[in-house]
XYZ file of C-alpha atoms in Angstrom:
520
model
C -2.392 35.567 -24.527
C -0.773 32.459 -25.073
C 1.000 33.575 -22.080
C -2.007 34.555 -19.960
C -3.474 31.117 -20.861
C -0.148 29.090 -19.926
C -0.663 31.013 -16.585
C -3.912 30.511 -15.197
C -3.508 26.527 -16.603
C -0.207 26.383 -14.376
C -2.210 27.856 -11.461
C -5.128 25.795 -11.990
C -3.152 22.309 -12.033
C -1.247 23.120 -9.021
C -3.873 24.310 -7.082
C -5.325 20.870 -8.890
C -2.673 18.527 -7.952
C -2.236 19.713 -3.914
C -6.396 19.506 -3.744
C -6.003 16.258 -5.283
C -2.850 15.158 -2.934
C -4.897 16.608 0.381
C -8.109 14.393 -0.661
C -5.558 11.343 -0.546
C -4.408 12.161 2.236
C -7.930 12.842 3.771
C -8.925 9.046 2.276
C -6.123 7.076 4.297
C -7.299 9.495 7.502
C -10.116 7.883 6.997
C -9.919 4.490 6.315
C -6.919 4.288 9.394
C -9.928 5.380 11.747
C -12.638 3.113 10.920
C -9.509 0.454 10.754
C -8.368 1.848 14.317
C -11.911 2.106 15.929
C -13.064 -1.841 13.979
C -9.545 -2.661 16.873
C -10.960 -0.749 19.637
C -13.897 -1.889 19.853
C -12.562 -5.982 19.030
C -9.912 -5.306 22.093
C -12.154 -3.420 24.599
C -12.930 -6.589 26.730
C -9.653 -8.465 26.113
C -7.725 -4.615 27.167
C -9.968 -4.366 30.519
C -9.183 -7.143 31.543
C -5.768 -6.983 30.910
C -5.485 -10.353 28.385
C -2.138 -9.597 26.724
C -1.996 -12.764 24.405
C -5.447 -12.253 22.841
C -4.220 -8.276 22.081
C -1.388 -9.535 20.712
C -3.451 -12.692 18.722
C -6.197 -10.972 17.609
C -4.064 -8.166 15.773
C -1.763 -10.427 14.362
C -4.611 -11.948 12.845
C -6.313 -8.801 11.729
C -2.828 -7.157 10.205
C -2.474 -10.716 8.215
C -5.594 -10.081 6.287
C -5.127 -6.151 5.725
C -2.178 -5.958 2.735
C -1.916 -2.039 3.381
C -1.847 -2.168 6.871
C 2.208 -2.307 7.071
C 2.420 -2.953 11.247
C 0.198 -2.024 14.943
C 1.377 -1.070 18.087
C -0.640 -1.282 20.789
C 0.265 1.109 24.323
C -0.531 0.365 27.288
C 0.380 1.318 31.233
C 3.674 2.619 29.122
C 4.047 -1.010 27.661
C 4.203 -1.727 23.661
C 2.706 -4.496 22.116
C 4.635 -3.875 18.475
C 3.101 -6.092 15.851
C 4.368 -6.530 12.468
C 3.394 -9.073 9.973
C 5.805 -11.753 10.215
C 6.774 -10.939 14.116
C 5.938 -9.646 17.352
C 7.557 -8.230 20.420
C 6.441 -6.837 23.587
C 8.554 -3.310 24.973
C 9.168 -1.104 27.110
C 9.896 1.941 24.828
C 9.609 2.525 20.899
C 11.291 5.005 18.940
C 10.548 8.820 19.827
C 9.328 9.853 16.176
C 6.364 7.342 17.009
C 6.249 8.435 20.341
C 6.026 11.885 20.565
C 2.874 11.408 18.753
C 1.276 9.523 20.976
C -1.840 12.554 21.506
C -5.124 13.104 23.484
C -6.315 13.297 19.853
C -5.873 11.586 16.871
C -2.896 12.741 15.057
C -0.928 10.928 11.874
C 1.779 12.100 9.792
C 3.983 11.178 7.158
C 6.919 9.367 8.542
C 9.790 6.568 7.992
C 8.773 3.707 9.811
C 12.148 2.985 12.702
C 11.865 -1.100 11.904
C 11.357 -1.707 8.503
C 12.639 1.914 7.192
C 10.118 2.367 5.033
C 8.451 5.421 4.370
C 4.707 5.262 5.820
C 1.130 6.849 6.475
C 0.867 6.351 10.569
C -1.634 7.378 12.652
C -2.162 7.389 15.965
C -5.590 7.325 18.208
C -5.766 7.255 22.188
C -7.588 4.002 23.559
C -11.081 5.239 24.762
C -13.274 2.475 26.451
C -16.386 3.994 28.670
C -14.565 7.601 29.050
C -11.565 6.561 30.196
C -8.281 5.981 28.628
C -6.094 2.491 28.385
C -3.762 4.202 26.032
C -2.622 4.583 22.050
C -2.745 2.202 19.367
C -0.135 3.094 15.799
C -1.394 2.234 12.517
C 1.128 2.314 10.010
C -0.027 2.441 6.066
C 2.126 1.198 3.432
C 2.443 4.371 0.859
C 2.630 2.047 -2.197
C -0.572 2.981 -3.676
C -0.097 6.594 -2.500
C 2.348 7.552 -4.452
C 1.260 5.142 -7.570
C -1.926 7.591 -7.282
C -0.079 10.756 -7.110
C 2.536 9.285 -10.252
C -0.436 8.238 -12.427
C -2.319 12.200 -11.165
C 1.684 13.831 -12.011
C 1.791 11.844 -15.792
C -2.075 12.320 -16.785
C -1.132 16.767 -16.084
C 1.979 16.108 -17.830
C 0.175 14.956 -20.869
C -2.886 17.177 -20.613
C -0.939 20.269 -19.729
C 1.725 19.245 -23.525
C -1.666 18.807 -25.089
C -2.956 22.311 -24.219
C 0.240 23.945 -25.012
C 0.246 22.653 -28.273
C -3.812 23.806 -28.590
C -2.317 27.327 -27.460
C 0.258 27.854 -29.189
C -1.849 27.219 -32.598
C -4.749 29.094 -31.712
C -2.220 32.065 -30.317
C 0.196 31.728 -33.682
C -2.987 32.013 -35.764
C -4.670 34.638 -34.189
C -1.709 36.837 -33.750
C -0.843 35.769 -37.748
C -4.814 36.898 -38.434
C -4.186 40.547 -37.121
C -0.362 40.997 -37.813
C -1.207 42.606 -41.202
C -3.032 46.152 -41.955
C -6.264 45.779 -42.710
C -7.625 49.230 -42.292
C -9.939 49.514 -44.755
C -11.856 46.294 -43.402
C -11.859 48.320 -40.122
C -15.353 50.077 -39.539
C -17.110 46.527 -41.351
C -15.114 44.815 -38.725
C -16.474 47.441 -35.710
C -19.970 46.149 -36.920
C -19.546 43.140 -37.153
C -18.611 43.207 -33.869
C -21.929 44.948 -32.807
C -23.589 41.542 -34.125
C -24.700 42.890 -37.525
C -23.604 39.851 -39.302
C -25.114 40.658 -42.134
C -22.999 43.294 -44.001
C -19.871 42.647 -46.048
C -16.867 43.799 -47.579
C -16.902 44.641 -50.957
C -13.161 45.201 -52.098
C -13.080 43.081 -55.422
C -9.364 44.020 -55.930
C -7.141 41.198 -57.293
C -4.313 42.291 -53.947
C -3.573 40.953 -51.190
C -5.750 43.569 -49.839
C -8.671 41.987 -52.155
C -7.880 38.457 -50.836
C -8.262 39.724 -47.694
C -11.314 41.358 -48.006
C -13.192 37.994 -49.692
C -11.065 35.662 -46.829
C -12.597 37.948 -44.183
C -16.634 37.520 -46.166
C -15.765 33.582 -46.365
C -15.175 34.003 -42.420
C -18.307 36.351 -41.923
C -20.627 33.905 -43.666
C -19.010 31.272 -41.494
C -19.627 32.816 -38.290
C -23.514 32.876 -39.914
C -23.410 29.383 -40.262
C -21.356 28.011 -36.977
C -24.111 30.548 -35.505
C -26.564 28.735 -36.384
C -25.517 25.549 -35.899
C -23.796 26.348 -32.577
C -27.872 27.455 -31.697
C -28.926 23.801 -32.618
C -26.322 22.097 -31.115
C -27.193 23.932 -27.841
C -31.032 22.601 -29.107
C -29.301 19.340 -28.716
C -27.676 19.782 -25.921
C -30.537 20.281 -23.139
C -31.838 16.887 -24.416
C -28.443 15.377 -23.730
C -28.731 17.204 -20.587
C -31.994 15.875 -20.122
C -30.849 12.353 -20.670
C -28.006 12.179 -18.620
C -29.940 13.613 -15.471
C -32.477 10.846 -15.831
C -29.527 8.019 -15.697
C -27.860 10.058 -13.530
C -31.325 9.549 -11.132
C -31.232 6.001 -12.177
C -27.715 4.980 -10.716
C -28.829 7.015 -7.626
C -30.796 4.809 -6.717
C -28.945 1.851 -7.618
C -26.591 3.650 -4.325
C -28.871 3.559 -2.353
C -30.021 -0.197 -2.731
C -26.665 -1.293 -2.753
C -26.022 1.337 0.367
C -28.817 -0.647 1.722
C -27.238 -3.752 1.550
C -23.954 -2.830 2.731
C -25.327 -1.589 6.192
C -27.485 -5.042 6.549
C -23.975 -6.831 5.863
C -22.528 -4.823 9.146
C -25.388 -5.947 10.498
C -24.421 -9.422 10.124
C -20.690 -9.029 10.011
C -21.032 -7.371 13.711
C -23.166 -10.219 14.900
C -20.125 -12.272 13.308
C -17.674 -10.583 15.598
C -19.666 -10.423 18.551
C -20.162 -13.999 18.453
C -16.569 -15.207 17.653
C -15.172 -13.091 20.499
C -17.099 -14.973 23.136
C -15.917 -18.362 21.703
C -12.195 -16.955 21.598
C -12.565 -16.144 25.757
C -15.108 -19.345 26.537
C -11.458 -20.964 24.279
C -8.659 -18.784 26.634
C -10.870 -19.831 29.662
C -10.785 -23.647 28.701
C -7.401 -23.028 28.021
C -6.104 -21.597 31.515
C -8.292 -24.148 32.810
C -6.162 -26.544 31.123
C -2.414 -24.912 32.375
C -4.032 -25.416 35.828
C -3.852 -28.812 35.703
C -1.248 -29.431 33.902
C 0.534 -27.814 36.985
C -0.800 -29.508 39.703
C -0.028 -32.483 38.044
C 3.351 -31.493 38.009
C 3.349 -30.754 41.480
C 2.044 -34.126 42.036
C 4.586 -35.221 40.059
C 7.133 -34.259 42.578
C 5.558 -34.784 45.444
C 5.875 -38.394 44.377
C 9.027 -38.240 43.933
C 9.805 -36.391 47.440
C 7.614 -39.039 49.058
C 8.719 -42.304 48.090
C 12.076 -42.680 49.626
C 10.307 -41.818 52.844
C 6.924 -44.142 52.617
C 9.769 -46.404 51.794
C 11.216 -45.907 55.579
C 7.923 -45.901 57.309
C 7.197 -49.467 55.479
C 10.989 -50.735 56.320
C 10.136 -49.745 60.396
C 6.624 -50.913 60.293
C 7.303 -54.248 58.596
C 10.112 -54.504 60.647
C 8.203 -53.851 63.721
C 5.746 -56.718 62.943
C 8.741 -59.218 61.792
C 9.810 -58.406 65.964
C 6.820 -59.071 67.495
C 5.986 -62.270 65.982
C 9.386 -63.734 66.073
C 9.626 -62.959 69.762
C 12.896 -60.659 68.933
C 10.379 -57.056 69.921
C 12.031 -55.197 72.956
C 10.897 -51.573 74.215
C 13.835 -50.187 72.885
C 13.996 -50.760 68.890
C 9.684 -50.427 68.697
C 10.304 -47.011 70.522
C 13.354 -45.968 67.826
C 11.478 -47.086 64.970
C 8.293 -45.296 65.932
C 10.549 -42.714 66.119
C 12.036 -43.031 62.714
C 8.459 -43.069 61.824
C 7.270 -40.220 63.635
C 10.233 -38.329 62.189
C 10.036 -39.373 57.800
C 6.104 -38.068 58.625
C 6.649 -34.645 59.532
C 9.419 -34.980 56.285
C 5.791 -35.998 54.325
C 3.920 -32.568 55.994
C 6.749 -30.525 55.711
C 7.210 -31.285 52.233
C 3.435 -29.985 51.524
C 3.633 -26.967 53.273
C 6.483 -26.493 51.090
C 4.626 -27.014 47.574
C 1.802 -24.830 49.244
C 3.426 -22.265 49.988
C 5.811 -22.371 47.118
C 2.064 -21.885 45.194
C 1.586 -18.629 47.306
C 1.934 -15.217 45.127
C 3.699 -12.801 46.948
C 1.281 -9.249 47.796
C 3.855 -6.688 48.086
C 7.385 -6.699 46.748
C 10.278 -7.733 48.958
C 14.107 -8.185 49.411
C 15.561 -11.428 49.073
C 18.590 -13.535 47.907
C 18.381 -15.105 44.214
C 20.181 -18.374 45.746
C 17.330 -19.058 48.692
C 14.808 -18.699 46.008
C 16.931 -20.901 43.285
C 17.751 -23.583 46.285
C 14.093 -24.076 47.254
C 12.842 -24.749 43.473
C 15.861 -26.798 42.994
C 14.235 -28.249 46.362
C 10.961 -29.205 44.467
C 12.049 -30.824 41.394
C 15.422 -32.716 43.330
C 13.280 -36.039 43.783
C 12.330 -36.020 39.782
C 15.977 -35.249 38.584
C 17.600 -37.625 40.943
C 15.161 -40.250 39.420
C 15.967 -39.261 36.063
C 20.205 -39.273 36.983
C 20.052 -35.481 35.954
C 22.949 -33.557 37.628
C 23.339 -30.038 38.486
C 26.447 -28.034 38.248
C 25.954 -24.523 40.045
C 28.675 -21.685 39.956
C 26.614 -19.123 42.034
C 27.304 -15.429 44.135
C 25.477 -16.059 46.642
C 25.116 -12.810 48.123
C 22.936 -11.776 45.043
C 20.027 -9.471 46.426
C 17.063 -8.188 44.565
C 13.951 -6.695 45.113
C 10.568 -7.893 44.253
C 8.129 -11.386 43.901
C 10.739 -14.156 45.647
C 7.821 -16.561 44.882
C 6.404 -15.608 41.519
C 10.502 -15.208 40.738
C 11.112 -19.123 42.410
C 7.845 -20.297 39.952
C 9.703 -18.339 37.171
C 12.735 -20.693 37.976
C 10.816 -23.789 38.261
C 9.359 -23.516 34.548
C 12.821 -23.694 33.004
C 14.028 -26.468 35.156
C 10.912 -28.352 34.396
C 10.968 -27.230 31.234
C 15.243 -28.221 30.752
C 14.441 -31.566 32.627
C 11.425 -32.598 29.798
C 13.895 -31.960 26.796
C 16.761 -34.355 28.717
C 14.507 -36.834 29.634
C 12.408 -36.461 26.227
C 16.134 -36.802 24.408
C 17.069 -39.373 26.435
C 20.612 -37.472 26.583
C 23.986 -39.425 27.880
C 24.892 -37.992 30.851
C 22.012 -34.989 31.272
C 23.403 -31.943 32.694
C 21.806 -28.609 33.630
C 24.229 -26.054 34.277
C 23.434 -22.717 36.959
C 25.190 -19.686 36.931
C 25.253 -16.388 39.433
C 26.396 -13.259 38.426
C 25.883 -9.294 38.549
C 26.370 -7.529 34.694
C 26.656 -4.098 35.712
C 23.674 -3.082 37.502
C 22.036 -6.284 36.935
C 22.066 -9.674 38.368
C 22.170 -12.506 35.806
C 21.107 -16.171 36.408
C 21.773 -18.305 33.879
C 19.918 -21.938 33.358
C 21.745 -24.071 30.473
C 21.332 -27.939 29.884
C 23.064 -30.279 27.530
C 20.385 -31.132 25.470
C 21.699 -29.617 21.789
C 19.365 -26.880 21.621
C 16.460 -25.490 19.770
C 15.121 -25.651 16.840
C 16.500 -21.739 15.210
C 13.214 -22.264 13.089
C 11.177 -22.052 16.648
C 13.499 -20.173 19.331
C 11.790 -17.276 18.535
C 8.345 -18.238 18.707
C 9.006 -20.599 22.581
C 8.086 -17.138 24.753
C 4.266 -17.323 22.676
C 1.325 -18.157 24.884
C -0.154 -22.554 23.946
C 3.429 -22.530 22.294
C 4.499 -26.366 22.758
C 7.256 -28.857 20.885
C 5.239 -31.367 23.547
C 3.015 -34.137 23.437
C -0.543 -32.103 24.210
C -1.219 -34.192 27.195
C 2.482 -33.275 28.483
C 2.383 -29.248 28.267
C 0.093 -26.910 27.061
C 2.566 -23.817 26.145
C 1.707 -21.576 29.153
C 4.523 -22.372 31.377
C 7.811 -20.131 29.454
C 5.254 -17.651 28.721
C 3.989 -16.878 32.194
C 7.966 -16.914 33.258
C 8.517 -14.316 30.451
C 5.178 -11.891 32.195
C 6.759 -12.268 35.374
C 10.353 -11.080 35.095
C 9.449 -8.664 32.580
C 5.617 -7.506 33.719
C 6.036 -7.739 37.291
C 9.749 -7.229 37.833
C 10.712 -4.937 34.966
C 13.660 -7.746 33.850
C 14.763 -9.559 31.088
C 13.623 -13.539 29.867
C 15.743 -14.005 26.969
C 16.978 -17.416 24.980
C 20.183 -18.556 22.471
C 21.363 -22.029 21.446
C 25.212 -22.197 23.381
C 27.918 -25.189 22.655
C 25.850 -27.704 25.082
C 21.591 -26.860 24.393
C 19.562 -24.014 25.769
C 20.995 -21.579 27.508
C 18.388 -19.181 29.319
C 19.084 -15.839 31.023
C 16.964 -13.496 33.358
C 18.621 -10.275 34.136
C 16.925 -8.473 37.033
C 17.875 -4.997 37.656
C 19.480 -5.030 41.702
C 18.134 -1.813 42.356
C 14.037 -1.402 41.586
C 12.201 1.369 42.360
C 9.391 0.512 45.143
């Protein structure tokens, strides 16, 4: 009997623990599904409009307010935004253990997170907007609470099992003891009593062991009668308690219904607030982009002003010379023609300068093969006067034979953004003998362009943030913080390359790596 009860209790315990584990995992899946739906809904406009900055900022903020959520990975166009609690990155690929979970339906898996090296509950679901698939979203949840619940459950069942073993052992011991002694003389009475005739008694009054057993047997029957009566009374009382408990449960259910209604109203208010915030954020994005365009125009106008200063001076000098010669009667046809020729050539130069700036900011529609050195010189020409004005020297070490395939104007604009950034830092820090070092070379199958200044480098606390959108160390009227971000997008998204920065012995070293053989 002891072994049978122990066996069935063990089976029940194993079954209950297994079912509880499944319920806990199911609750994790439901929570992950709800969070994924909220994120997809909140990012739907940004995903459709290809607003990568909003996707990163929104998920980064959402992650910081969710304790159990370990990381978020957004897959879009086979590119990945990997957002952790302390940083984010933009990658072209992810670990195969995560990528293999990208299916047409939602899936989950207990696995070790490749970046944090901790065990997580990893949930992956496709991003479906208006019936179309736009990628996948990965959610990694910490299993800290899951393990804590499992440990508590094991502890509770262990305690329960020990107490059950003690109780079963005691019951089995007393039952075995009561039936271990021969009680043949009481067999008939026991049989009758087993039929429900509790009025029978054993009349064996001997003083031996059987007599004592008879007396004990009679006392047991009396107690059984008393217990039966008590059980009957308890059953009647139990019915009353069940009725009271039913009333309490009805009252509790009513309270739950009221709370559910309040929660639905709260969700409606929250949904309205989310929509308002999304609209507000969209307006802010448009305003920032407008400010960025104005800043770019201001930079362009400044460069044009530097380019025009000397030619305008030449025109003024030629015109003033003609006027003075006329006033003093020193003018002749040859002198006038020479000065007019200077004015015409200089005016053509000014016109060509405008055309150069205009062509520079026109985006390319198709990829084409071009020399990197040509685009570098084009960018340097646009800031040449500004560099000369601030006495900034440019030292070049170039392999002029390197060609790549891509968008030449966008590539030149990325170079211009980095050159402008280096120039501004050199001027801001008032560096003695300011210099920009430019190096172009091949590294395996990559064309590498290095742009380095001697301004002392970037603070290590912010070096990981300089490519983030809207991050700037300049005064708010001097920069929008979008130049380096746009350069990174041009190099890494449009030309499948890499743009990074590190501190060298002189200062900040920007490195652009472009594959030499790109697919059309």
